[in-house]
């Protein structure tokens, strides 16, 4: 027996040792034993797929005080520290060895230096605490998509959240045998005061791509700690690029067409840009709201949701706009609320919930009252703008029946959307796969939101809405996307959407529910059942079709002036954007495929020619049917 096994035997009680030993995987023993040696936990709990193990984690979350009960049965809440409320981009880095080429857009640190640093923060970080060892399966079980992953954490909140978000995977590890092919995630909250991580200056999320291992410490916020989410997405993007499939920041949903037809869509939107609310549009079915794996199987693109739950932004969730999730959040069910306001009656409140603001309560800033200010004199809202809820998808009334299908669903359309106040039309279809990947996916920009730390509202380049998670050079990533379906007979259609377009007076031109109409239009396009107008940048809807769809699905009028304002081509803005994107690829993206420049330049020339004849603003009625 090597020292790893000896240490495990010494540190784990009999029951927990037996659970680990049953997996008979030396690489797993190494990972767990190394982590125990480093973090020095007081005890270790190994979780199998058994209900009682899962229930134990849930109970510990309450006993440890990381979660507290709310009035409704099954509801709990958790707070992250005041300065630990979003993904920390600046301190999330790839550990690179001399042989790795990641390109300048990826944040990296030398492997030796980075490991030394993060190990120093993790050293003895779990003294007197319990370490949870949790096994999960990314994607459905027993599937070509499945990736086993093991999470070690000293946070029962993290372990509990993952339980709602991922399929348990102890049995997947049993099937894995002694293979080292699994993801490894190690997290510690670091030093705590009043239940929150205090050393946020030492918050680090370091990713070792060569060993499929992620280290996260001195943080509690889910986006930094729930290793199966964005941290595993980074590992998966690299794995996918080596194996010829795609790991994407995408929702998966079913959109109903005429006669009960269901067409499956995947959709990439940067964080806090309408992805979850699209996936939950009333009347359609949801498979997932955040991360999808896509593979070509039998000549068709198929997709699965990597997760089985939602870690959703709660801000603006209200009975009117989001009836499906509202129902779940206001009835007994297993729900974790984070960074909301909790009143004396143990009722959670959040920004934009449509209810009267309560007189006070506690939130991420401790005791709260309306008008409370932080040290800098800024008013503290009743809940954080990035406050979240965590639930099982099974709780949703519109869950699609294919969530757990090992082969996923066939993808009819891929939608790319960003937060864009002044450039793109609400919905537009690309000419073909390559044009779509390049002008919609690879050209995506978005104005920043509260899901990451830093200034909000700054326009950022975000190819496929994945820029925070791309773990290979951006050029190679785009190339992989192009190649993925280029040669298939049945390619998904590619669309761009923009829910955030504003008019001249600065107000939004659409309301949230309008996206239902865009979805219905796209569904009809996939089946060739509705016409379109051909612009130099893609196909846009005809007025009469939208008028009909607005009436049929939303029961409202759609005035011609609204159509013209929303679908006019804003050529000055569109051309400026194209120049920005070309410049980014030319100057800072090595390995950019030549076809990207060819497609962008051809489109730019078409738009310039149009601008010469028609000026900066062109009405949709000026375009021919195409
Ligand atoms: C998320 C994110 O939580 O992208 O999904 O930040
Ligand atoms: Mn996301």
Coordinates of C-alpha atoms and ligand atoms in Angstrom, one line a residue:
X1 CA 0.0 0.0 0.0
X2 CA 1.4 3.4 -1.0
X3 CA 1.4 6.4 1.3
X4 CA -1.8 7.8 -0.3
X5 CA -3.8 4.8 0.7
X6 CA -2.2 4.7 4.1
X7 CA -3.1 8.3 4.7
X8 CA -6.7 7.7 3.6
X9 CA -7.0 4.8 5.9
X10 CA -5.7 6.8 8.8
X11 CA -7.8 9.9 8.2
X12 CA -11.1 8.4 7.2
X13 CA -13.3 6.4 9.5
X14 CA -14.1 2.8 8.4
X15 CA -17.4 3.6 6.7
X16 CA -16.0 6.5 4.6
X17 CA -12.8 4.7 3.8
X18 CA -14.9 1.7 2.5
X19 CA -16.9 4.0 0.3
X20 CA -13.8 5.4 -1.3
X21 CA -12.0 2.1 -1.5
X22 CA -14.9 0.5 -3.4
X23 CA -14.0 2.8 -6.3
X24 CA -10.6 1.2 -6.6
X25 CA -9.1 4.1 -8.5
X26 CA -5.5 5.0 -7.7
X27 CA -5.7 8.5 -9.4
X28 CA -8.7 9.3 -7.2
X29 CA -6.8 8.1 -4.1
X30 CA -3.9 10.4 -5.0
X31 CA -6.1 13.4 -5.5
X32 CA -8.0 12.9 -2.3
X33 CA -5.0 12.0 -0.2
X34 CA -3.0 15.0 -1.6
X35 CA -5.8 17.3 -0.7
X36 CA -6.2 15.9 2.8
X37 CA -2.5 16.2 3.4
X38 CA -2.5 19.8 2.2
X39 CA -5.8 21.1 3.8
X40 CA -5.7 18.9 6.9
X41 CA -9.5 18.5 7.6
X42 CA -10.8 17.4 10.9
X43 CA -13.0 14.7 9.3
X44 CA -13.9 13.5 5.8
X45 CA -17.3 12.6 4.5
X46 CA -17.5 10.5 1.3
X47 CA -20.8 10.8 -0.5
X48 CA -22.2 8.0 -2.6
X49 CA -25.4 8.2 -4.6
X50 CA -27.4 6.9 -1.6
X51 CA -30.2 9.1 -0.4
X52 CA -29.0 9.0 3.2
X53 CA -25.5 10.4 2.1
X54 CA -27.2 13.2 0.2
X55 CA -29.5 14.0 3.1
X56 CA -26.5 14.1 5.4
X57 CA -24.9 16.9 3.3
X58 CA -28.2 18.8 3.3
X59 CA -28.5 18.5 7.1
X60 CA -24.9 19.6 7.6
X61 CA -25.6 22.8 5.6
X62 CA -28.1 23.8 8.2
X63 CA -26.1 22.5 11.2
X64 CA -23.0 24.4 10.1
X65 CA -25.0 27.6 9.7
X66 CA -23.9 28.0 6.1
X67 CA -27.6 27.8 5.3
X68 CA -30.5 28.8 7.4
X69 CA -34.2 27.8 7.2
X70 CA -36.8 30.1 5.7
X71 CA -40.6 30.0 6.4
X72 CA -41.5 27.7 3.6
X73 CA -40.6 24.1 3.8
X74 CA -37.4 23.1 2.1
X75 CA -36.3 26.8 1.5
X76 CA -33.0 27.9 2.9
X77 CA -30.8 30.9 2.5
X78 CA -27.1 31.5 2.4
X79 CA -25.0 34.7 2.3
X80 CA -21.6 35.3 0.7
X81 CA -19.4 38.0 1.9
X82 CA -20.1 41.6 0.9
X83 CA -17.1 41.6 -1.4
X84 CA -17.6 38.1 -2.7
X85 CA -20.7 38.4 -4.7
X86 CA -19.7 37.5 -8.3
X87 CA -17.2 35.6 -10.4
X88 CA -13.7 36.9 -9.8
X89 CA -12.3 37.2 -13.3
X90 CA -9.1 38.9 -12.3
X91 CA -8.1 36.1 -9.9
X92 CA -9.2 33.2 -12.1
X93 CA -6.1 31.9 -14.0
X94 CA -4.8 29.0 -15.9
X95 CA -1.7 27.4 -14.6
X96 CA 0.6 27.1 -17.6
X97 CA 3.7 25.1 -18.0
X98 CA 6.4 26.0 -20.5
X99 CA 4.9 23.8 -23.3
X100 CA 1.5 25.5 -23.3
X101 CA 0.4 28.2 -25.7
X102 CA -2.8 30.0 -24.6
X103 CA -2.7 33.3 -26.4
X104 CA -2.8 36.7 -24.8
X105 CA -6.5 36.8 -24.1
X106 CA -6.3 34.1 -21.5
X107 CA -5.3 35.0 -18.0
X108 CA -2.5 32.7 -16.9
X109 CA 0.2 32.3 -14.3
X110 CA 3.3 30.0 -14.4
X111 CA 2.3 26.6 -13.0
X112 CA 5.0 26.3 -10.4
X113 CA 4.4 29.9 -9.1
X114 CA 0.6 29.5 -9.2
X115 CA 0.6 26.1 -7.4
X116 CA 2.9 27.4 -4.8
X117 CA 0.7 30.4 -4.1
X118 CA -2.6 28.5 -4.0
X119 CA -1.1 25.7 -2.0
X120 CA 0.1 28.2 0.5
X121 CA -3.5 29.5 0.9
X122 CA -4.9 25.9 1.1
X123 CA -2.3 24.7 3.6
X124 CA -4.2 23.7 6.7
X125 CA -7.3 25.5 5.5
X126 CA -9.6 22.8 6.7
X127 CA -8.3 22.2 10.2
X128 CA -11.2 21.4 12.5
X129 CA -13.6 21.3 9.5
X130 CA -15.3 18.6 7.6
X131 CA -14.2 17.8 4.0
X132 CA -17.0 16.6 1.7
X133 CA -16.0 14.3 -1.1
X134 CA -18.7 14.3 -3.7
X135 CA -19.0 12.4 -7.0
X136 CA -20.9 13.8 -9.9
X137 CA -21.6 13.1 -13.6
X138 CA -21.5 16.0 -16.0
X139 CA -24.2 15.3 -18.6
X140 CA -26.6 12.4 -18.4
X141 CA -25.3 9.1 -17.0
X142 CA -24.5 6.2 -19.2
X143 CA -24.0 8.5 -22.1
X144 CA -21.4 9.4 -24.7
X145 CA -21.6 12.9 -23.1
X146 CA -20.9 11.8 -19.5
X147 CA -17.8 13.2 -17.7
X148 CA -17.2 12.0 -14.1
X149 CA -16.0 14.7 -11.7
X150 CA -15.1 14.7 -8.1
X151 CA -15.5 17.7 -5.8
X152 CA -13.7 18.2 -2.5
X153 CA -14.9 21.1 -0.4
X154 CA -15.2 22.3 3.2
X155 CA -18.4 24.1 2.4
X156 CA -21.6 22.2 3.0
X157 CA -23.4 25.0 1.1
X158 CA -21.3 24.2 -2.0
X159 CA -21.8 20.5 -1.6
X160 CA -25.5 20.9 -1.1
X161 CA -25.8 23.3 -4.1
X162 CA -24.1 20.8 -6.3
X163 CA -26.5 18.2 -5.2
X164 CA -29.3 20.3 -6.7
X165 CA -27.3 21.2 -9.8
X166 CA -25.7 17.9 -10.9
X167 CA -26.4 14.3 -11.3
X168 CA -24.7 12.3 -8.6
X169 CA -21.9 10.1 -10.1
X170 CA -20.6 7.6 -7.6
X171 CA -21.8 4.8 -9.8
X172 CA -20.2 6.5 -12.8
X173 CA -16.9 6.4 -10.9
X174 CA -17.4 2.7 -10.2
X175 CA -17.8 2.1 -14.0
X176 CA -14.7 4.3 -14.7
X177 CA -12.5 1.6 -13.1
X178 CA -8.9 2.8 -12.6
X179 CA -9.0 5.4 -15.4
X180 CA -7.6 8.8 -14.5
X181 CA -10.0 10.5 -16.9
X182 CA -12.1 12.6 -14.6
X183 CA -12.3 16.2 -13.4
X184 CA -10.9 17.1 -10.0
X185 CA -12.1 20.1 -8.0
X186 CA -10.7 21.3 -4.7
X187 CA -12.3 24.1 -2.8
X188 CA -11.9 25.7 0.6
X189 CA -13.7 28.7 2.0
X190 CA -10.5 29.8 3.8
X191 CA -10.7 31.7 7.0
X192 CA -14.3 32.6 8.0
X193 CA -15.7 35.4 10.2
X194 CA -19.4 35.4 10.8
X195 CA -19.7 32.5 8.3
X196 CA -18.2 34.4 5.4
X197 CA -14.7 34.2 3.8
X198 CA -12.7 37.1 5.0
X199 CA -9.4 36.9 3.0
X200 CA -10.9 38.0 -0.3
X201 CA -7.6 39.6 -1.2
X202 CA -6.3 36.0 -1.3
X203 CA -9.3 34.7 -3.3
X204 CA -7.8 32.5 -6.1
X205 CA -9.3 30.2 -8.7
X206 CA -6.5 28.4 -10.5
X207 CA -7.0 25.9 -13.2
X208 CA -4.6 23.2 -14.1
X209 CA -5.6 22.1 -17.6
X210 CA -2.9 19.4 -17.9
X211 CA -4.2 17.6 -14.8
X212 CA -7.9 18.5 -15.1
X213 CA -7.8 20.0 -11.7
X214 CA -9.2 23.3 -10.3
X215 CA -8.2 24.9 -7.0
X216 CA -10.5 27.5 -5.5
X217 CA -10.0 29.3 -2.2
X218 CA -11.0 32.2 0.1
X219 CA -14.4 32.5 -1.6
X220 CA -17.9 31.2 -1.3
X221 CA -19.8 32.7 -4.2
X222 CA -21.2 29.8 -6.3
X223 CA -19.6 30.9 -9.6
X224 CA -16.2 30.7 -8.0
X225 CA -16.8 27.6 -5.9
X226 CA -19.3 25.3 -7.5
X227 CA -16.5 23.5 -9.4
X228 CA -18.9 21.6 -11.6
X229 CA -20.1 24.8 -13.2
X230 CA -17.9 27.3 -14.9
X231 CA -14.6 25.7 -13.6
X232 CA -15.4 22.4 -15.2
X233 CA -16.7 24.2 -18.3
X234 CA -13.1 25.4 -18.8
X235 CA -11.8 21.9 -18.4
X236 CA -14.4 20.6 -20.8
X237 CA -13.7 23.2 -23.5
X238 CA -10.2 21.9 -23.7
X239 CA -11.2 18.3 -23.6
X240 CA -13.8 19.0 -26.3
X241 CA -11.3 20.7 -28.6
X242 CA -9.1 17.6 -28.4
X243 CA -11.9 15.2 -29.0
X244 CA -13.9 17.1 -31.7
X245 CA -17.1 18.1 -29.8
X246 CA -18.2 21.4 -28.2
X247 CA -18.6 22.5 -24.6
X248 CA -20.7 25.7 -24.6
X249 CA -22.2 28.3 -22.3
X250 CA -25.7 27.5 -23.7
X251 CA -29.3 26.8 -22.7
X252 CA -31.1 23.9 -24.2
X253 CA -34.9 24.2 -24.8
X254 CA -37.7 22.8 -26.9
X255 CA -39.8 25.3 -29.0
X256 CA -43.2 24.2 -30.1
X257 CA -44.2 24.6 -33.7
X258 CA -47.5 24.0 -35.4
X259 CA -49.2 20.7 -34.9
X260 CA -47.4 19.9 -31.6
X261 CA -44.0 19.8 -33.3
X262 CA -41.0 20.5 -30.9
X263 CA -37.8 21.9 -32.3
X264 CA -34.8 21.9 -30.0
X265 CA -32.7 25.1 -29.6
X266 CA -29.4 25.8 -27.9
X267 CA -28.6 29.4 -27.0
X268 CA -25.5 31.2 -25.9
X269 CA -26.0 34.5 -24.0
X270 CA -23.4 36.1 -21.7
X271 CA -24.2 36.0 -17.9
X272 CA -27.3 37.9 -17.0
X273 CA -28.4 38.6 -20.6
X274 CA -31.7 36.7 -20.7
X275 CA -30.5 33.1 -21.1
X276 CA -32.4 31.6 -18.1
X277 CA -35.6 33.6 -18.9
X278 CA -35.4 32.4 -22.5
X279 CA -35.0 28.8 -21.4
X280 CA -38.1 29.3 -19.2
X281 CA -40.4 31.1 -21.7
X282 CA -43.9 30.0 -20.9
X283 CA -45.4 27.5 -23.2
X284 CA -42.0 26.0 -24.3
X285 CA -40.0 23.3 -22.5
X286 CA -36.7 23.6 -20.7
X287 CA -33.8 21.2 -20.6
X288 CA -31.1 23.5 -19.3
X289 CA -30.3 27.2 -18.8
X290 CA -26.5 27.4 -18.6
X291 CA -24.1 24.8 -20.0
X292 CA -24.5 22.3 -22.9
X293 CA -22.3 19.7 -24.5
X294 CA -22.8 19.2 -28.2
X295 CA -21.7 16.2 -30.2
X296 CA -22.3 14.9 -33.7
X297 CA -24.0 11.6 -33.4
X298 CA -25.2 9.7 -36.6
X299 CA -24.7 12.8 -38.7
X300 CA -26.8 15.1 -36.5
X301 CA -25.9 17.7 -33.9
X302 CA -27.2 16.6 -30.5
X303 CA -27.0 18.4 -27.2
X304 CA -27.4 17.7 -23.5
X305 CA -27.6 19.8 -20.5
X306 CA -24.5 19.3 -18.4
X307 CA -26.5 20.1 -15.3
X308 CA -29.9 19.0 -13.8
X309 CA -30.6 22.2 -11.8
X310 CA -30.5 26.0 -12.0
X311 CA -28.3 28.5 -10.2
X312 CA -30.4 31.4 -11.5
X313 CA -30.3 35.2 -11.1
X314 CA -33.2 36.1 -8.9
X315 CA -33.3 39.8 -9.6
X316 CA -36.4 40.8 -11.6
X317 CA -38.0 37.3 -11.2
X318 CA -41.7 38.2 -10.6
X319 CA -45.1 36.6 -11.0
X320 CA -45.8 38.4 -14.2
X321 CA -42.6 38.0 -16.2
X322 CA -41.4 34.6 -15.0
X323 CA -44.5 32.6 -13.9
X324 CA -42.8 29.2 -14.1
X325 CA -39.9 29.9 -11.7
X326 CA -42.0 32.2 -9.6
X327 CA -44.3 29.3 -8.8
X328 CA -41.3 27.2 -7.7
X329 CA -39.8 30.0 -5.5
X330 CA -43.1 30.6 -3.7
X331 CA -44.1 27.1 -2.8
X332 CA -42.6 24.4 -0.6
X333 CA -39.6 22.8 -2.5
X334 CA -35.9 22.4 -2.0
X335 CA -34.6 25.9 -2.8
X336 CA -31.4 27.7 -1.8
X337 CA -31.7 31.5 -1.9
X338 CA -28.4 33.3 -1.8
X339 CA -27.8 37.0 -1.1
X340 CA -31.4 38.0 -1.0
X341 CA -33.1 40.0 1.8
X342 CA -34.6 37.9 4.6
X343 CA -37.2 39.5 6.9
X344 CA -37.9 38.8 10.5
X345 CA -40.7 36.4 9.4
X346 CA -38.1 34.5 7.4
X347 CA -39.5 35.5 4.0
X348 CA -37.1 36.2 1.2
X349 CA -37.3 39.3 -0.9
X350 CA -35.3 40.5 -3.9
X351 CA -34.9 43.3 -6.3
X352 CA -37.7 43.5 -8.9
X353 CA -39.9 40.8 -7.2
X354 CA -42.9 43.0 -7.7
X355 CA -43.7 43.1 -4.0
X356 CA -43.8 46.1 -1.6
X357 CA -40.3 46.7 -0.2
X358 CA -40.2 45.4 3.4
X359 CA -39.2 47.7 6.3
X360 CA -36.0 45.8 6.9
X361 CA -34.3 42.5 7.4
X362 CA -30.9 41.0 6.9
X363 CA -29.0 40.7 3.6
X364 CA -25.4 40.3 2.4
X365 CA -24.5 43.6 4.2
X366 CA -25.9 42.2 7.6
X367 CA -28.8 44.2 9.0
X368 CA -30.5 46.2 6.3
X369 CA -33.0 49.0 6.1
X370 CA -34.2 51.1 3.1
X371 CA -31.7 53.8 2.3
X372 CA -28.7 52.0 4.0
X373 CA -25.4 53.1 2.6
X374 CA -22.0 51.4 2.3
X375 CA -18.7 52.9 3.4
X376 CA -18.4 54.7 0.1
X377 CA -21.8 56.3 0.6
X378 CA -23.5 54.2 -2.1
X379 CA -27.0 53.0 -1.4
X380 CA -27.1 49.2 -0.7
X381 CA -30.1 47.6 -2.5
X382 CA -32.3 45.2 -0.6
X383 CA -30.7 42.3 -2.3
X384 CA -27.5 41.9 -4.4
X385 CA -28.0 42.4 -8.1
X386 CA -26.4 39.0 -8.6
X387 CA -28.5 37.2 -5.9
X388 CA -29.4 33.7 -6.9
X389 CA -31.8 30.8 -6.4
X390 CA -30.7 27.1 -6.7
X391 CA -33.3 24.5 -7.6
X392 CA -33.7 21.2 -9.4
X393 CA -35.0 21.4 -12.9
X394 CA -37.5 18.7 -11.9
X395 CA -39.4 21.4 -9.9
X396 CA -40.3 23.2 -13.1
X397 CA -43.7 22.6 -14.6
X398 CA -42.3 22.9 -18.1
X399 CA -39.4 20.5 -17.9
X400 CA -38.8 18.7 -21.2
X401 CA -39.1 14.9 -21.0
X402 CA -35.7 14.4 -22.6
X403 CA -33.5 15.9 -19.9
X404 CA -31.8 12.7 -19.1
X405 CA -31.7 11.0 -22.5
X406 CA -28.2 9.6 -23.0
X407 CA -28.2 10.8 -26.6
X408 CA -29.6 14.2 -25.8
X409 CA -31.8 16.1 -28.3
X410 CA -31.3 16.9 -31.9
X411 CA -30.4 20.6 -32.3
X412 CA -32.5 22.5 -34.9
X413 CA -31.2 25.9 -34.1
X414 CA -28.4 27.7 -32.3
X415 CA -29.1 31.2 -31.0
X416 CA -26.5 33.8 -30.0
X417 CA -27.5 36.8 -28.0
X418 CA -25.7 39.7 -26.3
X419 CA -26.6 42.8 -24.4
X420 CA -26.5 45.4 -27.2
X421 CA -28.2 48.7 -26.8
X422 CA -27.6 50.2 -30.2
X423 CA -26.5 47.9 -33.0
X424 CA -28.2 44.6 -33.7
X425 CA -31.8 43.9 -34.6
X426 CA -34.0 41.8 -32.3
X427 CA -33.7 38.7 -34.4
X428 CA -31.7 37.8 -37.5
X429 CA -30.9 34.5 -39.3
X430 CA -27.5 33.9 -40.7
X431 CA -27.0 32.8 -44.3
X432 CA -25.4 29.4 -43.4
X433 CA -23.4 27.6 -40.7
X434 CA -20.1 29.3 -41.3
X435 CA -21.6 32.7 -41.7
X436 CA -23.5 32.2 -38.5
X437 CA -20.6 31.0 -36.4
X438 CA -18.5 33.9 -37.6
X439 CA -20.9 36.8 -37.7
X440 CA -23.2 35.8 -34.8
X441 CA -21.2 33.6 -32.5
X442 CA -17.6 34.7 -32.9
X443 CA -18.6 38.3 -33.3
X444 CA -20.7 38.5 -30.1
X445 CA -20.2 41.5 -27.9
X446 CA -22.0 42.3 -24.7
X447 CA -22.3 45.0 -22.2
X448 CA -21.0 43.8 -18.8
X449 CA -23.4 42.8 -16.0
X450 CA -23.4 42.1 -12.2
X451 CA -22.5 38.4 -12.7
X452 CA -18.8 39.4 -12.6
X453 CA -16.9 41.8 -10.4
X454 CA -16.1 45.2 -11.9
X455 CA -17.8 48.0 -13.8
X456 CA -21.2 47.3 -15.4
X457 CA -22.3 48.4 -18.9
X458 CA -18.9 48.2 -20.6
X459 CA -19.0 46.6 -24.1
X460 CA -16.9 43.4 -24.2
X461 CA -16.0 41.0 -26.8
X462 CA -17.5 37.6 -25.9
X463 CA -17.3 35.0 -28.6
X464 CA -20.1 32.5 -28.2
X465 CA -20.7 34.2 -24.8
X466 CA -17.9 31.9 -23.7
X467 CA -15.0 34.3 -23.4
X468 CA -14.7 33.9 -19.7
X469 CA -14.4 30.2 -20.0
X470 CA -12.4 29.5 -23.2
X471 CA -9.3 27.5 -22.2
X472 CA -7.6 27.2 -25.5
X473 CA -6.5 29.9 -27.9
X474 CA -9.6 31.9 -29.1
X475 CA -8.6 31.3 -32.7
X476 CA -8.5 27.5 -32.3
X477 CA -11.8 27.7 -30.4
X478 CA -13.5 29.5 -33.3
X479 CA -12.0 27.1 -35.8
X480 CA -13.3 24.1 -33.8
X481 CA -16.8 25.6 -33.8
X482 CA -16.6 26.1 -37.6
X483 CA -15.4 22.6 -38.2
X484 CA -17.8 21.0 -35.8
X485 CA -20.8 20.9 -38.2
X486 CA -19.4 22.3 -41.4
X487 CA -19.6 19.1 -43.4
X488 CA -22.9 17.8 -42.0
X489 CA -26.0 17.4 -44.3
X490 CA -28.3 18.4 -41.4
X491 CA -26.8 21.5 -39.9
X492 CA -28.5 23.6 -37.2
X493 CA -29.7 27.0 -38.3
X494 CA -27.9 29.9 -36.6
X495 CA -29.6 33.1 -35.4
X496 CA -28.6 36.2 -33.5
X497 CA -31.0 37.8 -31.0
X498 CA -30.8 41.0 -29.1
X499 CA -33.4 41.7 -26.3
X500 CA -31.7 45.0 -25.3
X501 CA -32.0 47.3 -28.2
X502 CA -32.9 50.9 -27.3
X503 CA -34.6 53.6 -29.2
X504 CA -33.4 57.2 -29.6
X505 CA -34.9 58.2 -26.3
X506 CA -32.8 55.6 -24.5
X507 CA -35.7 53.3 -23.6
X508 CA -35.9 49.6 -24.5
X509 CA -37.7 48.9 -27.8
X510 CA -39.0 45.5 -26.6
X511 CA -40.5 44.0 -23.5
X512 CA -39.3 40.7 -22.0
X513 CA -42.2 38.7 -23.4
X514 CA -41.4 39.6 -27.0
X515 CA -38.8 37.0 -27.1
X516 CA -41.5 34.4 -27.4
X517 CA -42.3 35.8 -30.8
X518 CA -38.7 35.7 -31.9
X519 CA -38.5 32.0 -30.8
X520 CA -41.7 31.2 -32.8
X521 CA -40.3 32.9 -35.9
X522 CA -37.0 31.1 -35.7
X523 CA -38.8 27.7 -35.2
X524 CA -40.8 28.4 -38.4
X525 CA -37.6 29.3 -40.3
X526 CA -36.0 26.1 -39.3
X527 CA -38.8 24.3 -41.1
X528 CA -38.9 26.7 -44.0
X529 CA -42.5 27.7 -43.1
X530 CA -42.1 31.5 -43.1
X531 CA -40.5 33.9 -45.5
X532 CA -37.9 36.5 -44.7
X533 CA -36.2 39.7 -46.0
X534 CA -32.6 39.4 -47.2
X535 CA -30.3 42.1 -45.9
X536 CA -26.5 42.1 -46.4
X537 CA -26.1 40.7 -42.9
X538 CA -28.7 38.0 -42.8
X539 CA -32.4 37.3 -43.0
X540 CA -34.8 39.3 -40.9
X541 CA -38.6 38.8 -40.4
X542 CA -41.2 40.3 -42.6
X543 CA -43.6 42.7 -40.9
X544 CA -46.8 40.7 -41.7
X545 CA -45.4 37.5 -40.1
X546 CA -44.4 39.3 -36.9
X547 CA -47.7 41.1 -36.8
X548 CA -49.4 37.7 -37.0
X549 CA -47.1 36.0 -34.4
X550 CA -47.5 38.9 -31.9
X551 CA -51.2 38.5 -32.2
X552 CA -51.3 34.7 -32.0
X553 CA -48.8 34.3 -29.1
X554 CA -49.0 37.5 -27.1
X555 CA -52.5 38.7 -28.1
X556 CA -51.1 42.1 -28.9
X557 CA -50.8 44.5 -31.7
X558 CA -47.5 45.1 -33.3
X559 CA -47.5 48.5 -34.9
X560 CA -45.6 49.0 -38.1
X561 CA -43.6 51.9 -36.6
X562 CA -42.3 49.6 -33.9
X563 CA -41.2 47.1 -36.5
X564 CA -39.4 49.7 -38.5
X565 CA -37.6 51.1 -35.5
X566 CA -36.6 47.6 -34.3
X567 CA -35.5 46.1 -37.6
X568 CA -33.9 49.1 -39.4
X569 CA -30.3 48.5 -40.1
X570 CA -28.2 50.9 -38.2
X571 CA -25.3 50.8 -40.6
X572 CA -23.0 53.2 -38.9
X573 CA -23.1 51.2 -35.7
X574 CA -23.0 47.8 -37.5
X575 CA -20.0 48.8 -39.5
X576 CA -18.2 50.2 -36.4
X577 CA -18.8 46.9 -34.7
X578 CA -17.5 44.9 -37.6
X579 CA -14.3 46.9 -37.6
X580 CA -13.9 46.4 -33.9
X581 CA -14.3 42.7 -34.2
X582 CA -11.9 42.4 -37.2
X583 CA -9.4 44.4 -35.3
X584 CA -9.6 42.2 -32.2
X585 CA -9.1 39.1 -34.3
X586 CA -6.3 40.6 -36.3
X587 CA -4.4 42.1 -33.3
X588 CA -5.0 39.8 -30.4
X589 CA -6.2 36.4 -31.5
X590 CA -3.5 34.1 -32.8
X591 CA -4.6 31.0 -34.9
X592 CA -7.7 32.9 -36.2
X593 CA -8.8 30.9 -39.3
X594 CA -8.5 32.8 -42.6
X595 CA -12.2 32.2 -43.3
X596 CA -13.2 34.4 -40.4
X597 CA -11.5 37.5 -42.0
X598 CA -12.9 36.6 -45.5
X599 CA -16.5 36.3 -44.2
X600 CA -16.3 39.5 -42.1
X601 CA -14.7 41.5 -44.9
X602 CA -17.2 40.3 -47.5
X603 CA -20.1 41.3 -45.2
X604 CA -18.5 44.6 -44.4
X605 CA -18.2 45.4 -48.1
X606 CA -21.8 44.6 -48.7
X607 CA -22.8 46.9 -45.8
X608 CA -20.5 49.7 -47.0
X609 CA -22.1 49.5 -50.5
X610 CA -25.5 49.8 -49.0
X611 CA -24.4 52.7 -46.8
X612 CA -23.2 54.6 -49.9
X613 CA -26.5 54.3 -51.6
X614 CA -28.9 54.6 -48.6
X615 CA -27.1 56.3 -45.7
X616 CA -26.7 55.2 -42.1
X617 CA -30.2 54.1 -41.5
X618 CA -32.1 51.7 -43.7
X619 CA -35.7 50.7 -43.2
X620 CA -36.5 47.0 -43.3
X621 CA -39.0 47.6 -46.0
X622 CA -36.1 48.5 -48.3
X623 CA -35.0 44.8 -48.4
X624 CA -36.2 42.2 -50.8
X625 CA -37.7 38.9 -49.9
X626 CA -34.9 36.4 -50.0
Ligands
LIG1 C1 -23.7 32.0 -14.3 C2 -22.7 32.9 -14.9 O1 -23.9 31.9 -13.1 O2 -22.5 32.8 -16.1 O3 -24.3 31.2 -15.0 O4 -22.2 33.7 -14.2
LIG2 MN1 -23.7 31.2 -17.1

